[in-house]
Amino acid sequence: MTDAVGSIDTPDAQDEVPRPKKKGGKRGKKGPLGRLALFYRQVIAELRKVVWPTRSQLSTYTTVVIVFVVIMIGLVTVIDYGFSQAAKYVFG
């Protein structure tokens, strides 16, 4: 009994044809300065896609970050003070 076309056991005819390999693409055709220029063009294209925050969003985010950092500084200070007092108690 023969296998169906495209089964795992027997490859299709189109699978057996070797494909020619491409050489380099965009990077292979240009020198170092061309690649650098391409990189900067791609960076600028990506930056144009970015959704930048408005001034009010930016001030809100900045305030949230500063408040969070102040709270964390206070928490670490209290824990550090507690550990230092415990060390003084234990070691004299």
PDB file of N, CA and C in Angstrom, residues 30-41:
ATOM      1  N   LYS A  30      26.180  46.682   1.174  1.00  0.00           N
ATOM      2  CA  LYS A  30      26.706  47.974   1.576  1.00  0.00           C
ATOM      3  C   LYS A  30      27.924  47.815   2.465  1.00  0.00           C
ATOM      4  N   GLY A  31      28.740  48.845   2.488  1.00  0.00           N
ATOM      5  CA  GLY A  31      29.907  48.847   3.360  1.00  0.00           C
ATOM      6  C   GLY A  31      29.505  49.245   4.769  1.00  0.00           C
ATOM      7  N   PRO A  32      30.484  49.464   5.630  1.00  0.00           N
ATOM      8  CA  PRO A  32      30.188  49.800   7.026  1.00  0.00           C
ATOM      9  C   PRO A  32      29.405  51.104   7.167  1.00  0.00           C
ATOM     10  N   LEU A  33      29.727  52.109   6.345  1.00  0.00           N
ATOM     11  CA  LEU A  33      28.989  53.371   6.448  1.00  0.00           C
ATOM     12  C   LEU A  33      27.556  53.219   5.958  1.00  0.00           C
ATOM     13  N   GLY A  34      27.367  52.396   4.961  1.00  0.00           N
ATOM     14  CA  GLY A  34      26.007  52.143   4.474  1.00  0.00           C
ATOM     15  C   GLY A  34      25.170  51.411   5.501  1.00  0.00           C
ATOM     16  N   ARG A  35      25.796  50.454   6.182  1.00  0.00           N
ATOM     17  CA  ARG A  35      25.071  49.730   7.232  1.00  0.00           C
ATOM     18  C   ARG A  35      24.748  50.649   8.398  1.00  0.00           C
ATOM     19  N   LEU A  36      25.670  51.556   8.734  1.00  0.00           N
ATOM     20  CA  LEU A  36      25.423  52.499   9.812  1.00  0.00           C
ATOM     21  C   LEU A  36      24.279  53.445   9.454  1.00  0.00           C
ATOM     22  N   ALA A  37      24.261  53.919   8.220  1.00  0.00           N
ATOM     23  CA  ALA A  37      23.179  54.794   7.769  1.00  0.00           C
ATOM     24  C   ALA A  37      21.850  54.051   7.792  1.00  0.00           C
ATOM     25  N   LEU A  38      21.853  52.785   7.371  1.00  0.00           N
ATOM     26  CA  LEU A  38      20.635  51.980   7.412  1.00  0.00           C
ATOM     27  C   LEU A  38      20.145  51.817   8.844  1.00  0.00           C
ATOM     28  N   PHE A  39      21.072  51.579   9.769  1.00  0.00           N
ATOM     29  CA  PHE A  39      20.708  51.431  11.176  1.00  0.00           C
ATOM     30  C   PHE A  39      20.031  52.692  11.690  1.00  0.00           C
ATOM     31  N   TYR A  40      20.616  53.875  11.408  1.00  0.00           N
ATOM     32  CA  TYR A  40      20.027  55.123  11.886  1.00  0.00           C
ATOM     33  C   TYR A  40      18.674  55.394  11.233  1.00  0.00           C
ATOM     34  N   ARG A  41      18.523  55.040   9.982  1.00  0.00           N
ATOM     35  CA  ARG A  41      17.211  55.202   9.330  1.00  0.00           C
ATOM     36  C   ARG A  41      16.166  54.310  10.000  1.00  0.00           C
TER      37      ARG A  41
END
